[in-house]
């Protein structure tokens, strides 16, 4: 899904106009300086949704993937209980059933999902879906670009 499609879906989901869903851009330093949407945010009445995009790629034609989605409700015990119940109903039994609740494909540690995969976490009144493979790819690209042989 492109950032523009994400913006449209958020507006449809919350029943608002698209101009209430804010986008944030910055030059893609590793992609020839073309502007790129790096984040999309919607916030109203203490409820917020943020989608972060990984804009760094070797190939400028690559699609811009979302690497993190954050959803938050105002804090109350009722909101915390409802968010936890909704997540369990939608995603099933958590892979890691401690705070924060976590859903993932692999968890070799009983208290933590393995790195290198998408992980859904539910805290008190916040839910986040993060795929750290994109962060690791970004760090590897930076290392590759900055790597130099010493000329002693």
PDB file of C-alpha atoms in Angstrom:
ATOM      1  CA  UNK A   1       0.000   0.000   0.000  1.00  0.00           C
ATOM      2  CA  UNK A   2       1.420   3.407  -0.906  1.00  0.00           C
ATOM      3  CA  UNK A   3       1.502   6.250   1.639  1.00  0.00           C
ATOM      4  CA  UNK A   4      -1.330   7.967  -0.282  1.00  0.00           C
ATOM      5  CA  UNK A   5      -3.429   4.788  -0.073  1.00  0.00           C
ATOM      6  CA  UNK A   6      -2.712   4.532   3.660  1.00  0.00           C
ATOM      7  CA  UNK A   7      -3.821   8.136   4.133  1.00  0.00           C
ATOM      8  CA  UNK A   8      -7.079   7.412   2.271  1.00  0.00           C
ATOM      9  CA  UNK A   9      -7.748   4.213   4.288  1.00  0.00           C
ATOM     10  CA  UNK A  10      -7.194   6.031   7.597  1.00  0.00           C
ATOM     11  CA  UNK A  11      -9.628   8.767   6.556  1.00  0.00           C
ATOM     12  CA  UNK A  12     -12.218   6.150   5.545  1.00  0.00           C
ATOM     13  CA  UNK A  13     -11.741   4.124   8.747  1.00  0.00           C
ATOM     14  CA  UNK A  14     -12.236   7.119  11.044  1.00  0.00           C
ATOM     15  CA  UNK A  15     -14.920   8.714   8.840  1.00  0.00           C
ATOM     16  CA  UNK A  16     -13.017  11.962   8.357  1.00  0.00           C
ATOM     17  CA  UNK A  17     -11.783  14.018   5.443  1.00  0.00           C
ATOM     18  CA  UNK A  18      -8.366  13.121   4.058  1.00  0.00           C
ATOM     19  CA  UNK A  19      -6.956  16.568   4.936  1.00  0.00           C
ATOM     20  CA  UNK A  20      -7.276  15.741   8.665  1.00  0.00           C
ATOM     21  CA  UNK A  21      -4.737  12.935   8.195  1.00  0.00           C
ATOM     22  CA  UNK A  22      -1.338  14.624   8.293  1.00  0.00           C
ATOM     23  CA  UNK A  23       1.698  13.537   6.310  1.00  0.00           C
ATOM     24  CA  UNK A  24       5.336  14.313   7.050  1.00  0.00           C
ATOM     25  CA  UNK A  25       7.998  14.335   4.356  1.00  0.00           C
ATOM     26  CA  UNK A  26      11.751  14.647   4.100  1.00  0.00           C
ATOM     27  CA  UNK A  27      14.288  14.295   1.311  1.00  0.00           C
ATOM     28  CA  UNK A  28      15.339  10.734   0.667  1.00  0.00           C
ATOM     29  CA  UNK A  29      19.032  11.209   1.181  1.00  0.00           C
ATOM     30  CA  UNK A  30      19.878   7.734  -0.054  1.00  0.00           C
ATOM     31  CA  UNK A  31      17.470   7.890  -2.996  1.00  0.00           C
ATOM     32  CA  UNK A  32      18.663  10.926  -4.868  1.00  0.00           C
ATOM     33  CA  UNK A  33      16.999  13.562  -2.700  1.00  0.00           C
ATOM     34  CA  UNK A  34      13.419  13.020  -3.891  1.00  0.00           C
ATOM     35  CA  UNK A  35      10.843  14.057  -1.250  1.00  0.00           C
ATOM     36  CA  UNK A  36       9.176  11.086   0.420  1.00  0.00           C
ATOM     37  CA  UNK A  37       6.423  10.672   2.987  1.00  0.00           C
ATOM     38  CA  UNK A  38       8.052   9.293   6.122  1.00  0.00           C
ATOM     39  CA  UNK A  39       5.032   9.371   8.457  1.00  0.00           C
ATOM     40  CA  UNK A  40       1.267   9.672   8.431  1.00  0.00           C
ATOM     41  CA  UNK A  41      -0.545  10.744  11.582  1.00  0.00           C
ATOM     42  CA  UNK A  42      -4.134  11.184  12.730  1.00  0.00           C
ATOM     43  CA  UNK A  43      -5.083  12.390  16.197  1.00  0.00           C
ATOM     44  CA  UNK A  44      -8.404  13.445  17.722  1.00  0.00           C
ATOM     45  CA  UNK A  45      -9.882  13.330  21.229  1.00  0.00           C
ATOM     46  CA  UNK A  46      -6.816  11.577  22.647  1.00  0.00           C
ATOM     47  CA  UNK A  47      -6.930   8.757  20.090  1.00  0.00           C
ATOM     48  CA  UNK A  48      -4.029   8.607  17.646  1.00  0.00           C
ATOM     49  CA  UNK A  49      -2.769   6.506  14.777  1.00  0.00           C
ATOM     50  CA  UNK A  50       0.698   6.858  13.280  1.00  0.00           C
ATOM     51  CA  UNK A  51       2.230   4.965  10.353  1.00  0.00           C
ATOM     52  CA  UNK A  52       5.993   5.223   9.756  1.00  0.00           C
ATOM     53  CA  UNK A  53       7.563   4.433   6.375  1.00  0.00           C
ATOM     54  CA  UNK A  54      11.064   3.229   5.526  1.00  0.00           C
ATOM     55  CA  UNK A  55      12.241   5.452   2.693  1.00  0.00           C
ATOM     56  CA  UNK A  56      15.795   4.195   2.421  1.00  0.00           C
ATOM     57  CA  UNK A  57      16.455   1.735  -0.371  1.00  0.00           C
ATOM     58  CA  UNK A  58      19.183   0.803  -2.805  1.00  0.00           C
ATOM     59  CA  UNK A  59      16.697   1.012  -5.675  1.00  0.00           C
ATOM     60  CA  UNK A  60      14.561   4.196  -5.928  1.00  0.00           C
ATOM     61  CA  UNK A  61      11.855   2.185  -7.718  1.00  0.00           C
ATOM     62  CA  UNK A  62      11.289   0.004  -4.630  1.00  0.00           C
ATOM     63  CA  UNK A  63       7.926   0.491  -2.908  1.00  0.00           C
ATOM     64  CA  UNK A  64       8.010   2.445   0.350  1.00  0.00           C
ATOM     65  CA  UNK A  65       7.035  -0.045   3.082  1.00  0.00           C
ATOM     66  CA  UNK A  66       5.452   0.789   6.422  1.00  0.00           C
ATOM     67  CA  UNK A  67       7.767  -0.492   9.145  1.00  0.00           C
ATOM     68  CA  UNK A  68       5.826   0.656  12.211  1.00  0.00           C
ATOM     69  CA  UNK A  69       2.181   1.361  13.061  1.00  0.00           C
ATOM     70  CA  UNK A  70       1.246   2.882  16.426  1.00  0.00           C
ATOM     71  CA  UNK A  71      -2.279   3.234  17.822  1.00  0.00           C
ATOM     72  CA  UNK A  72      -3.060   4.900  21.159  1.00  0.00           C
ATOM     73  CA  UNK A  73      -6.129   5.554  23.252  1.00  0.00           C
ATOM     74  CA  UNK A  74      -6.418   7.921  26.219  1.00  0.00           C
ATOM     75  CA  UNK A  75      -5.417   6.114  29.408  1.00  0.00           C
ATOM     76  CA  UNK A  76      -8.163   4.608  31.530  1.00  0.00           C
ATOM     77  CA  UNK A  77      -8.542   1.133  32.991  1.00  0.00           C
ATOM     78  CA  UNK A  78     -11.586   0.558  30.812  1.00  0.00           C
ATOM     79  CA  UNK A  79      -9.704   1.545  27.634  1.00  0.00           C
ATOM     80  CA  UNK A  80      -6.784  -0.719  28.594  1.00  0.00           C
ATOM     81  CA  UNK A  81      -9.069  -3.698  29.198  1.00  0.00           C
ATOM     82  CA  UNK A  82     -11.026  -3.082  25.989  1.00  0.00           C
ATOM     83  CA  UNK A  83      -7.877  -2.759  23.847  1.00  0.00           C
ATOM     84  CA  UNK A  84      -6.413  -5.958  25.294  1.00  0.00           C
ATOM     85  CA  UNK A  85      -9.696  -7.848  24.764  1.00  0.00           C
ATOM     86  CA  UNK A  86     -10.057  -6.531  21.192  1.00  0.00           C
ATOM     87  CA  UNK A  87      -6.478  -7.563  20.324  1.00  0.00           C
ATOM     88  CA  UNK A  88      -6.942 -11.068  21.740  1.00  0.00           C
ATOM     89  CA  UNK A  89     -10.258 -11.435  19.920  1.00  0.00           C
ATOM     90  CA  UNK A  90      -8.723 -10.300  16.616  1.00  0.00           C
ATOM     91  CA  UNK A  91      -5.252 -11.920  16.821  1.00  0.00           C
ATOM     92  CA  UNK A  92      -5.786 -14.883  19.168  1.00  0.00           C
ATOM     93  CA  UNK A  93      -3.673 -15.950  22.112  1.00  0.00           C
ATOM     94  CA  UNK A  94      -0.509 -13.834  22.494  1.00  0.00           C
ATOM     95  CA  UNK A  95       2.801 -15.520  21.715  1.00  0.00           C
ATOM     96  CA  UNK A  96       4.271 -13.748  24.762  1.00  0.00           C
ATOM     97  CA  UNK A  97       1.698 -13.434  27.533  1.00  0.00           C
ATOM     98  CA  UNK A  98       3.501 -10.922  29.737  1.00  0.00           C
ATOM     99  CA  UNK A  99       3.583  -7.128  29.667  1.00  0.00           C
ATOM    100  CA  UNK A 100       3.467  -6.014  26.947  1.00  0.00           C
ATOM    101  CA  UNK A 101       1.444  -8.725  25.237  1.00  0.00           C
ATOM    102  CA  UNK A 102       3.221  -9.753  22.018  1.00  0.00           C
ATOM    103  CA  UNK A 103       2.220 -11.627  18.883  1.00  0.00           C
ATOM    104  CA  UNK A 104       4.917 -12.943  16.529  1.00  0.00           C
ATOM    105  CA  UNK A 105       5.926 -16.000  14.516  1.00  0.00           C
ATOM    106  CA  UNK A 106       8.916 -16.971  16.718  1.00  0.00           C
ATOM    107  CA  UNK A 107       9.681 -16.440  20.387  1.00  0.00           C
ATOM    108  CA  UNK A 108      12.596 -18.536  21.637  1.00  0.00           C
ATOM    109  CA  UNK A 109      12.632 -16.495  24.855  1.00  0.00           C
ATOM    110  CA  UNK A 110       9.350 -16.892  26.793  1.00  0.00           C
ATOM    111  CA  UNK A 111       9.287 -13.151  27.560  1.00  0.00           C
ATOM    112  CA  UNK A 112      10.318 -11.715  24.189  1.00  0.00           C
ATOM    113  CA  UNK A 113       9.678 -12.169  20.466  1.00  0.00           C
ATOM    114  CA  UNK A 114      12.776 -12.857  18.372  1.00  0.00           C
ATOM    115  CA  UNK A 115      14.218  -9.978  16.364  1.00  0.00           C
ATOM    116  CA  UNK A 116      14.089  -9.958  12.575  1.00  0.00           C
ATOM    117  CA  UNK A 117      10.325 -10.366  12.278  1.00  0.00           C
ATOM    118  CA  UNK A 118       7.104  -8.413  12.578  1.00  0.00           C
ATOM    119  CA  UNK A 119       5.864  -8.091  16.159  1.00  0.00           C
ATOM    120  CA  UNK A 120       2.548  -6.788  17.448  1.00  0.00           C
ATOM    121  CA  UNK A 121       2.633  -5.393  21.000  1.00  0.00           C
ATOM    122  CA  UNK A 122      -0.217  -4.261  23.227  1.00  0.00           C
ATOM    123  CA  UNK A 123       0.594  -2.199  26.308  1.00  0.00           C
ATOM    124  CA  UNK A 124      -1.967  -0.471  28.505  1.00  0.00           C
ATOM    125  CA  UNK A 125      -3.704   1.708  25.933  1.00  0.00           C
ATOM    126  CA  UNK A 126      -1.279   1.463  23.036  1.00  0.00           C
ATOM    127  CA  UNK A 127      -0.814  -1.027  20.251  1.00  0.00           C
ATOM    128  CA  UNK A 128       2.200  -1.157  17.954  1.00  0.00           C
ATOM    129  CA  UNK A 129       3.135  -3.289  14.987  1.00  0.00           C
ATOM    130  CA  UNK A 130       6.807  -3.100  14.089  1.00  0.00           C
ATOM    131  CA  UNK A 131       8.917  -4.961  11.565  1.00  0.00           C
ATOM    132  CA  UNK A 132      12.545  -4.415  12.543  1.00  0.00           C
ATOM    133  CA  UNK A 133      13.800  -6.059   9.340  1.00  0.00           C
ATOM    134  CA  UNK A 134      13.436  -2.642   7.679  1.00  0.00           C
ATOM    135  CA  UNK A 135      15.407  -0.931  10.439  1.00  0.00           C
ATOM    136  CA  UNK A 136      18.143  -3.556  10.132  1.00  0.00           C
ATOM    137  CA  UNK A 137      18.204  -3.079   6.345  1.00  0.00           C
ATOM    138  CA  UNK A 138      18.529   0.699   6.819  1.00  0.00           C
ATOM    139  CA  UNK A 139      21.426   0.259   9.244  1.00  0.00           C
ATOM    140  CA  UNK A 140      23.149  -2.137   6.837  1.00  0.00           C
ATOM    141  CA  UNK A 141      22.773   0.348   3.960  1.00  0.00           C
ATOM    142  CA  UNK A 142      24.297   3.094   6.103  1.00  0.00           C
ATOM    143  CA  UNK A 143      27.177   0.823   7.072  1.00  0.00           C
ATOM    144  CA  UNK A 144      27.748  -0.099   3.431  1.00  0.00           C
ATOM    145  CA  UNK A 145      27.703   3.541   2.305  1.00  0.00           C
ATOM    146  CA  UNK A 146      30.012   4.757   5.061  1.00  0.00           C
ATOM    147  CA  UNK A 147      32.433   1.859   4.975  1.00  0.00           C
ATOM    148  CA  UNK A 148      35.955   2.922   3.985  1.00  0.00           C
ATOM    149  CA  UNK A 149      39.282   1.138   3.885  1.00  0.00           C
ATOM    150  CA  UNK A 150      41.905   2.905   5.941  1.00  0.00           C
ATOM    151  CA  UNK A 151      44.528   4.578   3.747  1.00  0.00           C
ATOM    152  CA  UNK A 152      47.480   4.450   6.058  1.00  0.00           C
TER     153      UNK A 152
END
